[in-house]
Tab-separated table of C-alpha atoms in Angstrom:
chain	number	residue	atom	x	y	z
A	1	UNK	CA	0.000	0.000	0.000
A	2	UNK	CA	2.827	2.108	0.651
A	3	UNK	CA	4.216	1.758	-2.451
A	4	UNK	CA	0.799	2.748	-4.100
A	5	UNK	CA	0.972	5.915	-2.281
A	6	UNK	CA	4.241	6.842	-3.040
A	7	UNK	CA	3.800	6.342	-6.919
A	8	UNK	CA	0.914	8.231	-6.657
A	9	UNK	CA	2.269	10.872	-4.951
A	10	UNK	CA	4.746	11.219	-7.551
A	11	UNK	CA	1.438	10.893	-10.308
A	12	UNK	CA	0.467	13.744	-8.947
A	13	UNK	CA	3.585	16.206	-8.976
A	14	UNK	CA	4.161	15.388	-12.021
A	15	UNK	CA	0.906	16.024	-12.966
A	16	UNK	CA	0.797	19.582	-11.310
A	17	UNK	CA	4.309	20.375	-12.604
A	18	UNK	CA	2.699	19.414	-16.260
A	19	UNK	CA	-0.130	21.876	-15.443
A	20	UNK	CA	2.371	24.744	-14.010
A	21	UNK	CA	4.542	24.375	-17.191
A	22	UNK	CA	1.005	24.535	-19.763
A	23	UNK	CA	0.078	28.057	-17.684
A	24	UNK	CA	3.635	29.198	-17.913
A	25	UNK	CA	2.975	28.772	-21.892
A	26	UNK	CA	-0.289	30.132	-21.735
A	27	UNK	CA	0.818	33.447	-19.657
A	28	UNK	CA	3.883	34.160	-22.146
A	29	UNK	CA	1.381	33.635	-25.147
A	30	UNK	CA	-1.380	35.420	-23.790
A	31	UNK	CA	0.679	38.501	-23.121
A	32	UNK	CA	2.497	38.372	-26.252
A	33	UNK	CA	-0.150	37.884	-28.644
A	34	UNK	CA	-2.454	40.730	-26.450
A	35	UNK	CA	0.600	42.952	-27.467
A	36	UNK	CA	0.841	41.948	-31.204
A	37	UNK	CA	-2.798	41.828	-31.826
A	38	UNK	CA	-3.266	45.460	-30.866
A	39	UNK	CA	0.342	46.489	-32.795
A	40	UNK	CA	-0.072	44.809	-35.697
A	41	UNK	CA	-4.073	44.412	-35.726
A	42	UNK	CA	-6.448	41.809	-37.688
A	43	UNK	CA	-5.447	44.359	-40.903
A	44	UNK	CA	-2.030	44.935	-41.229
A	45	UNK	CA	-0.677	47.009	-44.458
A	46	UNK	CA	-3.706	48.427	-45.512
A	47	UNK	CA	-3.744	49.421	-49.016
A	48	UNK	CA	-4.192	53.334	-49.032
A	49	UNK	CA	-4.791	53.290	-52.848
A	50	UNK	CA	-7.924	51.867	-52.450
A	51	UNK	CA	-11.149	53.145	-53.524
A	52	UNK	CA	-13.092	51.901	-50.948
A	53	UNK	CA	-10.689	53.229	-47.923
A	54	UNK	CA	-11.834	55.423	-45.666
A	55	UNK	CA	-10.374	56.008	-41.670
A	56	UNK	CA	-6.912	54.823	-41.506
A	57	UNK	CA	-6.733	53.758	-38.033
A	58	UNK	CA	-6.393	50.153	-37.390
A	59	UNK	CA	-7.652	47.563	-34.597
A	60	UNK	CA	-11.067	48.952	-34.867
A	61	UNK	CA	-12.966	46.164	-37.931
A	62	UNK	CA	-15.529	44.475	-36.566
A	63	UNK	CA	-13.748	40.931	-35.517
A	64	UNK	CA	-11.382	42.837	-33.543
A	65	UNK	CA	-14.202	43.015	-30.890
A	66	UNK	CA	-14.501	38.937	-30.573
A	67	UNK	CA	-10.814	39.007	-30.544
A	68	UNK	CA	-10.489	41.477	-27.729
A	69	UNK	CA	-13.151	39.815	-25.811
A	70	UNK	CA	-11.851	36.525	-25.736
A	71	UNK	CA	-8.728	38.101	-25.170
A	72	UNK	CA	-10.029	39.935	-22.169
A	73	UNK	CA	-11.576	36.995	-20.319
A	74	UNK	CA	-8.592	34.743	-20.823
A	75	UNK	CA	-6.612	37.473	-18.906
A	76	UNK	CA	-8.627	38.060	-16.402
A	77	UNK	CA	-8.431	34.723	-15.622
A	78	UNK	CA	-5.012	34.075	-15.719
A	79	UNK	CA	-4.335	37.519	-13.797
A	80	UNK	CA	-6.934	36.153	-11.137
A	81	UNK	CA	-5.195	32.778	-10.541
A	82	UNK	CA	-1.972	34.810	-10.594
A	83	UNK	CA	-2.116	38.189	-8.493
A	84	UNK	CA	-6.166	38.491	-7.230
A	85	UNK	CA	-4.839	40.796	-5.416
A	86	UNK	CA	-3.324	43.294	-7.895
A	87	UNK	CA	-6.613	43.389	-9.809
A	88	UNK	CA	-8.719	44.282	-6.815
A	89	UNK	CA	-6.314	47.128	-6.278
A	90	UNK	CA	-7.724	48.653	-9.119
A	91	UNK	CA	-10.765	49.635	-7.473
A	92	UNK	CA	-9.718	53.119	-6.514
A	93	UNK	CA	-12.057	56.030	-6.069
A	94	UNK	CA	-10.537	57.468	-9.238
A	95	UNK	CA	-11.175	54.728	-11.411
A	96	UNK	CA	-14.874	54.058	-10.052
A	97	UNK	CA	-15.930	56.921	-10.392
A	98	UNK	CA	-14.239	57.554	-14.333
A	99	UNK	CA	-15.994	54.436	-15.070
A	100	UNK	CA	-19.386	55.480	-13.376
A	101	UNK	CA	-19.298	58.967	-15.756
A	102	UNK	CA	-18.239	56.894	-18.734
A	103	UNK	CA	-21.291	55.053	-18.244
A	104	UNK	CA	-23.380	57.969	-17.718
A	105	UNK	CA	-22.536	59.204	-20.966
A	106	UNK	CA	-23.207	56.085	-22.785
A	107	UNK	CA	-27.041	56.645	-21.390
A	108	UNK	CA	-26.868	59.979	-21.997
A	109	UNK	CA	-25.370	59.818	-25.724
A	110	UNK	CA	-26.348	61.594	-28.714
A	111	UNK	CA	-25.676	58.382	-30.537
A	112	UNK	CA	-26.224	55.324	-27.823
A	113	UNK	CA	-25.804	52.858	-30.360
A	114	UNK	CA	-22.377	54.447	-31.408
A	115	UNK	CA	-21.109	54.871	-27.884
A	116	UNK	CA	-22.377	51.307	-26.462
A	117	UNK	CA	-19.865	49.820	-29.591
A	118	UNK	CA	-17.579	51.396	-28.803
A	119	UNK	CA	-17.437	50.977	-24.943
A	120	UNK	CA	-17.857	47.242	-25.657
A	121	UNK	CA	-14.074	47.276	-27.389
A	122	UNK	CA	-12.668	49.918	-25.221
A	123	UNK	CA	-14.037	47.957	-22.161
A	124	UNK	CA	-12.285	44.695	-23.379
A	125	UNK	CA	-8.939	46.955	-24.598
A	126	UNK	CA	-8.946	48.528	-20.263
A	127	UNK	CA	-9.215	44.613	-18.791
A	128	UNK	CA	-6.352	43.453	-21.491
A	129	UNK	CA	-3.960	45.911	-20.210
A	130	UNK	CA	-4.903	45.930	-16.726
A	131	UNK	CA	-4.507	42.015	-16.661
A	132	UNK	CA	-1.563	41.449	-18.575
A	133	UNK	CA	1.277	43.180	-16.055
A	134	UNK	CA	0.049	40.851	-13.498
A	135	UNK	CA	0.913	37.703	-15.497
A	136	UNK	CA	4.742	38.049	-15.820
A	137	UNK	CA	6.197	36.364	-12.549
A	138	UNK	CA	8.832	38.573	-12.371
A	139	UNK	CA	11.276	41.111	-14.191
A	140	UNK	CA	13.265	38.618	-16.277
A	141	UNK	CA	10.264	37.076	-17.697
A	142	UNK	CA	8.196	40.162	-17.911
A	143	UNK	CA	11.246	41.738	-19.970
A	144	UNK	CA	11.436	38.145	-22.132
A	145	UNK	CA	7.924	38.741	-23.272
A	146	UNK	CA	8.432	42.457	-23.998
A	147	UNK	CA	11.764	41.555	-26.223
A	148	UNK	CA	10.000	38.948	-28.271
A	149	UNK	CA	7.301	41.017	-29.119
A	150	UNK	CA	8.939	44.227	-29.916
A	151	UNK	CA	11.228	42.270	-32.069
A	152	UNK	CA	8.438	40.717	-33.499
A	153	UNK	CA	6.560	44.019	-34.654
A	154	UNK	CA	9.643	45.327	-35.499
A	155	UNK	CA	10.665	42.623	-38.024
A	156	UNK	CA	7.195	42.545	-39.702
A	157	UNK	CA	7.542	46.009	-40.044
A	158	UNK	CA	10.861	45.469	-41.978
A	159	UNK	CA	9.895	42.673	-43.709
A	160	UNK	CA	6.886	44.738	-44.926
A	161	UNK	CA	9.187	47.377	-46.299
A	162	UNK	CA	11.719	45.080	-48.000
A	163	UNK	CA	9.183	42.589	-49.747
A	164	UNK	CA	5.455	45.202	-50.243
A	165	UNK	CA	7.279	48.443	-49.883
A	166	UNK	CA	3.487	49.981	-51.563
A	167	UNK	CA	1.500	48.666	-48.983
A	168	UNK	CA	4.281	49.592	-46.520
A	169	UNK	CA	5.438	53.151	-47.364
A	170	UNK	CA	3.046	55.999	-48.441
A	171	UNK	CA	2.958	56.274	-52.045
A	172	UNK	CA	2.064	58.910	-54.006
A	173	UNK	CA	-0.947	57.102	-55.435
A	174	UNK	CA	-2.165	56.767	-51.722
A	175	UNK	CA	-5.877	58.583	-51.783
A	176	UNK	CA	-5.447	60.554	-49.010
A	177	UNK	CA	-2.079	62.471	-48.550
A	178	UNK	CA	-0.343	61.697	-51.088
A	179	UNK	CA	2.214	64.101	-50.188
A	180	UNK	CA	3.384	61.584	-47.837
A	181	UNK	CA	5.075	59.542	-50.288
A	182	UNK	CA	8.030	57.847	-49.425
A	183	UNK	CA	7.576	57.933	-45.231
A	184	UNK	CA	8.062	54.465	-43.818
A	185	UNK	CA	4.217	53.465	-42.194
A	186	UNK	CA	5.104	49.437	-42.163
A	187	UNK	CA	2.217	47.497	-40.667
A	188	UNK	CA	0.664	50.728	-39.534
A	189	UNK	CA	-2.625	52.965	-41.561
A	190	UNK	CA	-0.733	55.819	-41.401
A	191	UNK	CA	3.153	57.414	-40.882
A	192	UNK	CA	2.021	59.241	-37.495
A	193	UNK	CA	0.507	56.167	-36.005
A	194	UNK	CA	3.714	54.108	-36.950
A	195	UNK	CA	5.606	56.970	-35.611
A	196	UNK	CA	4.324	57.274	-32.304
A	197	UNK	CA	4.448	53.489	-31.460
A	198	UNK	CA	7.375	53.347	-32.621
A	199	UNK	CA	9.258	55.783	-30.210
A	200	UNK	CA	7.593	53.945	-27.261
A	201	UNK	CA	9.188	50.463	-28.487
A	202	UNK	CA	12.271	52.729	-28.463
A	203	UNK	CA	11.693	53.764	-24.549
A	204	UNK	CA	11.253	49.528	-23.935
A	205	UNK	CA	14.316	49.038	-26.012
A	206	UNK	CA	16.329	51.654	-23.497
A	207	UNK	CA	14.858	49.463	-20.486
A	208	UNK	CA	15.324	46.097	-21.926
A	209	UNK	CA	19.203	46.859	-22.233
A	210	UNK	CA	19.793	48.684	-18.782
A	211	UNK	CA	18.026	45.619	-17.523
A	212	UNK	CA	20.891	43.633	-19.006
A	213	UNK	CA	19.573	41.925	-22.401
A	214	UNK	CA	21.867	44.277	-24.181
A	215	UNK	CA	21.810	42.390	-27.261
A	216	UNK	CA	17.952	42.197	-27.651
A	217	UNK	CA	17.832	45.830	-26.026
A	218	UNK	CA	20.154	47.768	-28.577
A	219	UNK	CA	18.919	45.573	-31.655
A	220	UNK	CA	15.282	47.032	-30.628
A	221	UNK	CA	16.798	50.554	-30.047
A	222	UNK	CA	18.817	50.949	-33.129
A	223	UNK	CA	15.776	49.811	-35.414
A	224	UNK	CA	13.346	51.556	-33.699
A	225	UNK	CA	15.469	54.448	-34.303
A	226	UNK	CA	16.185	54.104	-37.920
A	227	UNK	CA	12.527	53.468	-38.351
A	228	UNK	CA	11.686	56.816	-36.400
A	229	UNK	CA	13.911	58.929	-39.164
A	230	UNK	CA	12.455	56.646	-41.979
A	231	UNK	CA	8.694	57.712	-40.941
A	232	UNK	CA	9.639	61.754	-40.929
A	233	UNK	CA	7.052	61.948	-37.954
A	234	UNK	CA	8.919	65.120	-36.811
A	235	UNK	CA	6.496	65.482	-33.968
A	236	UNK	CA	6.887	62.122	-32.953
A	237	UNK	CA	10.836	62.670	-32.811
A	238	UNK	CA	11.128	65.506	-31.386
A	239	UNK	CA	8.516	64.534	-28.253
A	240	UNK	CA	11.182	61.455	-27.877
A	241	UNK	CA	14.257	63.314	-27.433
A	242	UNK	CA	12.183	65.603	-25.006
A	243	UNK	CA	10.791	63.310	-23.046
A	244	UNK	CA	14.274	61.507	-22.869
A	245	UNK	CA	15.702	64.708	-21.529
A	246	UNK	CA	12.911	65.801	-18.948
A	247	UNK	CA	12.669	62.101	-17.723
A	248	UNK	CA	16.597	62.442	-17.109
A	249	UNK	CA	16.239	65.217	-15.195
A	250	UNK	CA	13.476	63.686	-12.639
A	251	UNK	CA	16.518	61.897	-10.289
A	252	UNK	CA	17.471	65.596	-9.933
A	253	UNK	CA	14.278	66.551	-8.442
A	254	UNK	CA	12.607	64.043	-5.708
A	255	UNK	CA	9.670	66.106	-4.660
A	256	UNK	CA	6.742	65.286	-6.524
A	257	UNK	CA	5.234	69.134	-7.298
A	258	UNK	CA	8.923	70.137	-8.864
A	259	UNK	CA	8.864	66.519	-10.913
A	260	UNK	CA	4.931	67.921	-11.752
A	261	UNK	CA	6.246	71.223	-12.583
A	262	UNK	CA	9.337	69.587	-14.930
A	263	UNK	CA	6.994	67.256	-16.641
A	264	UNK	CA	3.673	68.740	-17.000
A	265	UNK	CA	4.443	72.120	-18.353
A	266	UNK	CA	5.118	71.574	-21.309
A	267	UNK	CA	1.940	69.316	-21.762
A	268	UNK	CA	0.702	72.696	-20.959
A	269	UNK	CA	2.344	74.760	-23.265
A	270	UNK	CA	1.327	71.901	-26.054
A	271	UNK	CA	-2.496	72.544	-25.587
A	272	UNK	CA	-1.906	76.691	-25.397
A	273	UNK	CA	0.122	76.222	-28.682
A	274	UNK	CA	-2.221	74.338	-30.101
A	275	UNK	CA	-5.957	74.521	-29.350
A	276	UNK	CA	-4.891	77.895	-28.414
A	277	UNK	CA	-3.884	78.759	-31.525
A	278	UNK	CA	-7.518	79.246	-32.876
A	279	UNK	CA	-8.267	81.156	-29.651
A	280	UNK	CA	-5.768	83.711	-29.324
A	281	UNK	CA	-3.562	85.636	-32.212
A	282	UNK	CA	-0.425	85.953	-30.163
A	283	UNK	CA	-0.213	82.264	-29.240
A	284	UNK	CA	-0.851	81.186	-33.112
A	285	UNK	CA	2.067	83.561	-34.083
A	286	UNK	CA	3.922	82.024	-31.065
A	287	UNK	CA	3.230	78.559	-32.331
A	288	UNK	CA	4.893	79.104	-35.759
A	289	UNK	CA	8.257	79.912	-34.157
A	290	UNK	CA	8.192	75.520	-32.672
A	291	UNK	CA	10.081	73.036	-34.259
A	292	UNK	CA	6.866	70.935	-33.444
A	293	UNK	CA	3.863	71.561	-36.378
A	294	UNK	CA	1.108	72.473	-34.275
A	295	UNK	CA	-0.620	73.633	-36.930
A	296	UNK	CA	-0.728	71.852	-40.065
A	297	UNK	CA	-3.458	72.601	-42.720
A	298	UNK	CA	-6.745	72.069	-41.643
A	299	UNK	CA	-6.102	71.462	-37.977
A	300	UNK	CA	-7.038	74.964	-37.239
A	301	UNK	CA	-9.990	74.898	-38.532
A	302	UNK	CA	-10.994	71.529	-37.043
A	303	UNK	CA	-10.385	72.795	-33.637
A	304	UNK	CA	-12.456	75.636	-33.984
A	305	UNK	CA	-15.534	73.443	-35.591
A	306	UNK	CA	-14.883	71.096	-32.096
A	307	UNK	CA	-14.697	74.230	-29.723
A	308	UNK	CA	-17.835	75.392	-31.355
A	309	UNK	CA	-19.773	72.438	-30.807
A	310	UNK	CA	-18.780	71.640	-27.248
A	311	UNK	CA	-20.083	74.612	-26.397
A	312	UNK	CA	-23.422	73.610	-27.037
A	313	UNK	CA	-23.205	70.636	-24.855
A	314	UNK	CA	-20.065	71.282	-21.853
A	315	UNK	CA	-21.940	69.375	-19.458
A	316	UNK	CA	-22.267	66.126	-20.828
A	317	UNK	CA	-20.680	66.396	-24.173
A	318	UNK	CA	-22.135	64.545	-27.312
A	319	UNK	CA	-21.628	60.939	-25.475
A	320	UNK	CA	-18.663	58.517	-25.217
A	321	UNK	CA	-16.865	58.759	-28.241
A	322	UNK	CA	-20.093	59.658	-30.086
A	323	UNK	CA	-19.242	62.814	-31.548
A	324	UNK	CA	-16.699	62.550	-34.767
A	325	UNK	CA	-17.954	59.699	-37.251
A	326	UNK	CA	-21.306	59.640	-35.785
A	327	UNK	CA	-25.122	60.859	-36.216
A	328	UNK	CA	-24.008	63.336	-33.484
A	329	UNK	CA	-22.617	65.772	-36.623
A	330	UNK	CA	-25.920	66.738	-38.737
A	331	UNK	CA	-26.971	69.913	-40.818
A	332	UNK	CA	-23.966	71.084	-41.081
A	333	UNK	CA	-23.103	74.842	-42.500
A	334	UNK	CA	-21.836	75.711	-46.389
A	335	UNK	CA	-18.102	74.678	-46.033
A	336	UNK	CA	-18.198	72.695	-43.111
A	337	UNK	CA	-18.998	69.593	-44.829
A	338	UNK	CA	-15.688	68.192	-44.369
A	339	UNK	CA	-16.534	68.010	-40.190
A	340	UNK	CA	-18.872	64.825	-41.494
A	341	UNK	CA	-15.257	62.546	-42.638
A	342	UNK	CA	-13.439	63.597	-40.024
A	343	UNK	CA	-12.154	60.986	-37.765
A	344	UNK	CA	-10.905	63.425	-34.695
A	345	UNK	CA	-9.601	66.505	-33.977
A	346	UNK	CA	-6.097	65.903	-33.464
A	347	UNK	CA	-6.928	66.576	-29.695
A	348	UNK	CA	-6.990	63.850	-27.199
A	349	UNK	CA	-8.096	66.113	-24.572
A	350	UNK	CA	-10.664	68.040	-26.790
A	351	UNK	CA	-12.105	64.909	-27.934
A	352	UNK	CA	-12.691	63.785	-24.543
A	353	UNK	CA	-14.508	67.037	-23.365
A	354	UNK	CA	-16.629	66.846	-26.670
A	355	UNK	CA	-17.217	62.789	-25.785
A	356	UNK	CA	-17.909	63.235	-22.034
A	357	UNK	CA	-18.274	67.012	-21.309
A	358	UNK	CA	-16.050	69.004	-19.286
A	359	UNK	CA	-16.925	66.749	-15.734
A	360	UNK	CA	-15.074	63.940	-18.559
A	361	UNK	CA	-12.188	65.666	-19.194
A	362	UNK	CA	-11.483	66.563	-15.469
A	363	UNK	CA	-12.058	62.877	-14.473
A	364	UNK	CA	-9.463	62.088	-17.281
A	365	UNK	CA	-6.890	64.411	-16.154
A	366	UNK	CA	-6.851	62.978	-12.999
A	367	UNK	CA	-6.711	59.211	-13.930
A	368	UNK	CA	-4.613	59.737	-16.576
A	369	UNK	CA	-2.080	62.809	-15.601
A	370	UNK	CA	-2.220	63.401	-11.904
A	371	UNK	CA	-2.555	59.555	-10.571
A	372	UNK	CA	0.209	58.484	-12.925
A	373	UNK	CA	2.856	61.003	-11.842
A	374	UNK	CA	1.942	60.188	-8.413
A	375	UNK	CA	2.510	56.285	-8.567
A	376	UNK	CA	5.563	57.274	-9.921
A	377	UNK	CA	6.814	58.947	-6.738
A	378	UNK	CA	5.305	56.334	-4.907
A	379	UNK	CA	7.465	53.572	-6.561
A	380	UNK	CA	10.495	54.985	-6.060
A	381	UNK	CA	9.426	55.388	-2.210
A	382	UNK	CA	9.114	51.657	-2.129
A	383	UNK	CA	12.121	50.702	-4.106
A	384	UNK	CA	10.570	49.943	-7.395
A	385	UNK	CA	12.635	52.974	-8.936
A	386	UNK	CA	14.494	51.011	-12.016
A	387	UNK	CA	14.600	50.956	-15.321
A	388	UNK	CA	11.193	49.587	-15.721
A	389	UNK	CA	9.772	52.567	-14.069
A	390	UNK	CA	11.329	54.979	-16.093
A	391	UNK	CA	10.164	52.679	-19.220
A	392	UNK	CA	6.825	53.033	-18.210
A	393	UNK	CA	7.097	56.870	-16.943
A	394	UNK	CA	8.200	57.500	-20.657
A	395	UNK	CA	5.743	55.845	-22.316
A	396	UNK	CA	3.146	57.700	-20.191
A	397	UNK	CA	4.739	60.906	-20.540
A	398	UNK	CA	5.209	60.623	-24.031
A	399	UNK	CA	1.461	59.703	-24.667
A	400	UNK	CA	0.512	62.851	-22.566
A	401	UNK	CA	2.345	65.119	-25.141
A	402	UNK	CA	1.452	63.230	-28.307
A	403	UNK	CA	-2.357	63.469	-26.866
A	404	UNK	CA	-2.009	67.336	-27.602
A	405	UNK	CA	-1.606	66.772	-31.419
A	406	UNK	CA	-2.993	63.562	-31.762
A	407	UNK	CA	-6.533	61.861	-30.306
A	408	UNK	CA	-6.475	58.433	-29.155
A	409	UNK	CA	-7.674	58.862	-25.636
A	410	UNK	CA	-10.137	55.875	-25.090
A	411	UNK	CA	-9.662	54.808	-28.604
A	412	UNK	CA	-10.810	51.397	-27.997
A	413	UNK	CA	-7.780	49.113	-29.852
A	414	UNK	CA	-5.903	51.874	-31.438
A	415	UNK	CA	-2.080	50.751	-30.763
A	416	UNK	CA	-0.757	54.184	-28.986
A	417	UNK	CA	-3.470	54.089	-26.421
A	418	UNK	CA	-3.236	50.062	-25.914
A	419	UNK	CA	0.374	50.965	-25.121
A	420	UNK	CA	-0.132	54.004	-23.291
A	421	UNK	CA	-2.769	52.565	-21.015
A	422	UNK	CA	-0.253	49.257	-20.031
A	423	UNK	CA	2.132	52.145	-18.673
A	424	UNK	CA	-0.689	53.759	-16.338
A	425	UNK	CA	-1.412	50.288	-15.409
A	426	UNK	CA	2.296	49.706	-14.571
A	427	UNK	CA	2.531	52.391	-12.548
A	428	UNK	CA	-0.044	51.833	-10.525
A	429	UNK	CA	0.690	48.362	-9.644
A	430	UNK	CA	4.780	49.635	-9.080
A	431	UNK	CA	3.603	51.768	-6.542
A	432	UNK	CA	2.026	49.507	-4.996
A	433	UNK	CA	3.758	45.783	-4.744
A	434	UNK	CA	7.370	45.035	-5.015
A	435	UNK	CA	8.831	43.860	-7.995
A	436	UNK	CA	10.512	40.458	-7.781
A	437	UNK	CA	13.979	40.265	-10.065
């Protein structure tokens, strides 16, 4: 009998150590394919020449939203076997109650319809990212995952230019800016998008290397790079090197209202010389004298068609992500018609007042500016001050910035925000739970 019980004792750890291994597999695929489906998207190289093309935005066709929700509740599962507890700690006060207004103006929507689709993607996009930084066991494997699917993206993206270069880089036969031609896009709809993703790989790349994979790390840093120049997303590139500098400069400063005045001023100065523009004379001729293009055709006149309307409805605004593309823009003026195509208004924090009102936009500042910067002082109180920190504090801060030229706030699977939302994510679980090595 004794011998039965030892064999199946052994049965049995085998057994479990067969299980542990499967979930190990599961976690690492889980969080790499999250990362790749929103990069890359169910569409990759979309062909611009197309008759039939309209927004250029990816992750957004209809079977992303199975593919997100499936995603989502194989996450939360995982992330609930793994760390309950780091999921429960996102039930602040801040995040209820952003939630609870978010759902508000779903009900109260111009478009319902509109704003319930959307919420259902963007819903499934928030429990991706807030599950997958809970799966990685600890630093080494988290920055394992990260390498393969940077690299990943990366090479596509290369492989993309060197074998379809037209469905790769804008051509001049591209329907809509064809100026364009000849700025690297790879799997991306459009140069800026490619851009901007592309100079937050470039902030992983920086932390993969300090962390010691300084093959894997420079590879991802030098290609990033060369794709950066390739794309000609000036703003892009020139937000990079700043946020570079500024986060440089935080170890200089340790309390957290000079680190708010270092970093968030010139997200300040972005929406003066920008929305501003179309507001005040002296700022526009202020804004001219950047090296950043705050104000390229059109853009002007988009932001004063948006500051318009919200002013009609600054309480509520015209429902969650209900306003461009939607029912929500009808009998429009002579020469406006062009508000009806539209996709944004190159305004992540316009768009949100004209989705969710002005009560909306305040809610967003604070989950999305002022929480942030303070997780980030709270880490380093408890330690968790490393390279992944300042990864993550990049990424963030870079996505602030961008926000002021670019919209992709709550942008259900659009690739900057999926990325941008796993750093506010990161930083709130940093300052919050040691990380293990």
């Amino acid at each position: 009998m004794s011998g039965l019980a030892i064999t199946s004792g052994f049965h049995a750890v085998v057994g479990e150590v067969r299980r542990q291994q499967v979930l190990d597999v599961v976690r690492g695929a889980a969080f790499i394919g999250a990362l790749l489906l929103a990069w890359i998207s169910l569409r990759p190289f979309a062909d611009l020449g197309e008759l039939e093309i309209g927004d250029v935005s990816t992750g957004n066709e209809a079977p992303t939203y199975p593919a997100f929700g499936c995603l989502a509740l194989l996450m939360v599962a995982l992330a609930m076997r793994n760390d309950l507890r780091g999921l429960k700690s996102l039930l602040t006060p801040s995040f209820m109650l952003f939630g609870a207004w978010i759902g508000l103006t779903v009900v109260l929507s111009f478009d319902p319809g509109t704003s319930i689709r959307r919420l259902a993607l963007t819903a499934c996009v928030v429990a991706v990212t807030a599950s997958m930084l809970l799966l990685p066991k600890s630093q080494g494997e988290l920055m394992r995952w990260f390498s393969i699917a940077v690299l990943t993206l990366l090479a596509v993206c290369y492989l993309g230019i060197l074998l379809a270069p037209q469905l790769s880089i804008h051509q001049a036969s591209d329907l809509r800016e064809p100026l364009l031609a000849g700025d690297w896009r790879g799997a991306f709809g459009h140069k800026n998008i490619a851009a901007g993703v592309v100079a937050m790989l470039l902030f992983l790349g920086i932390y993969i290397a300090r962390s010691g994979a300084w093959i894997s790390g420079g590879t991802i840093v030098v290609l990033a790079s060369l794709f950066l120049l390739n794309a000609a997303g000036k703003s892009s590139l020139t937000l990079c090197i700043s946020v570079l500098l500024l986060t440089s400069l935080t170890s200089l400063f340790r309390s957290l209202w000079m680190r708010a005045i270092l970093l968030l001023t010139p997200l300040l100065l972005l929406n003066l010389l920008s929305i501003g523009t179309v507001m005040s004379d002296g700022l526009a001729g202020l804004a001219k004298l950047l090296p950043l293009d705050c104000t390229f055709p059109g853009r002007t006149d988009i932001w004063t068609f948006a500051l318009q309307s919200l002013q009609q409805r600054l309480a509520t605004g015209y429902g969650f992500v209900a306003f461009w593309g939607s029912s929500a823009i009808q009998e429009l003026p002579e020469g406006k018609e062009w508000a009806a195509l539209a996709s944004h208004s190159h305004n992540g924090y316009l768009d949100t007042a004209l989705g969710m009102g002005l009560p909306g936009l305040m809610l967003l500042v604070v989950v999305l500016v002022i929480v942030p910067l303070r997780n980030f002082q709270a880490a380093g109180r408890i330690g968790n001050d490393g390279p992944l920190a300042m990864a993550l504090l990049r990424i963030w801060l870079f996505g602030l910035y961008l926000s002021s030229m670019e919209s992709f706030f709550l942008d259900r699977a659009d690739p900057t925000w999926f990325t941008f939302l796993l750093a506010v994510f990161g930083l709130h679980y940093l300052a919050r739970f040691r990380v293990q090595a």
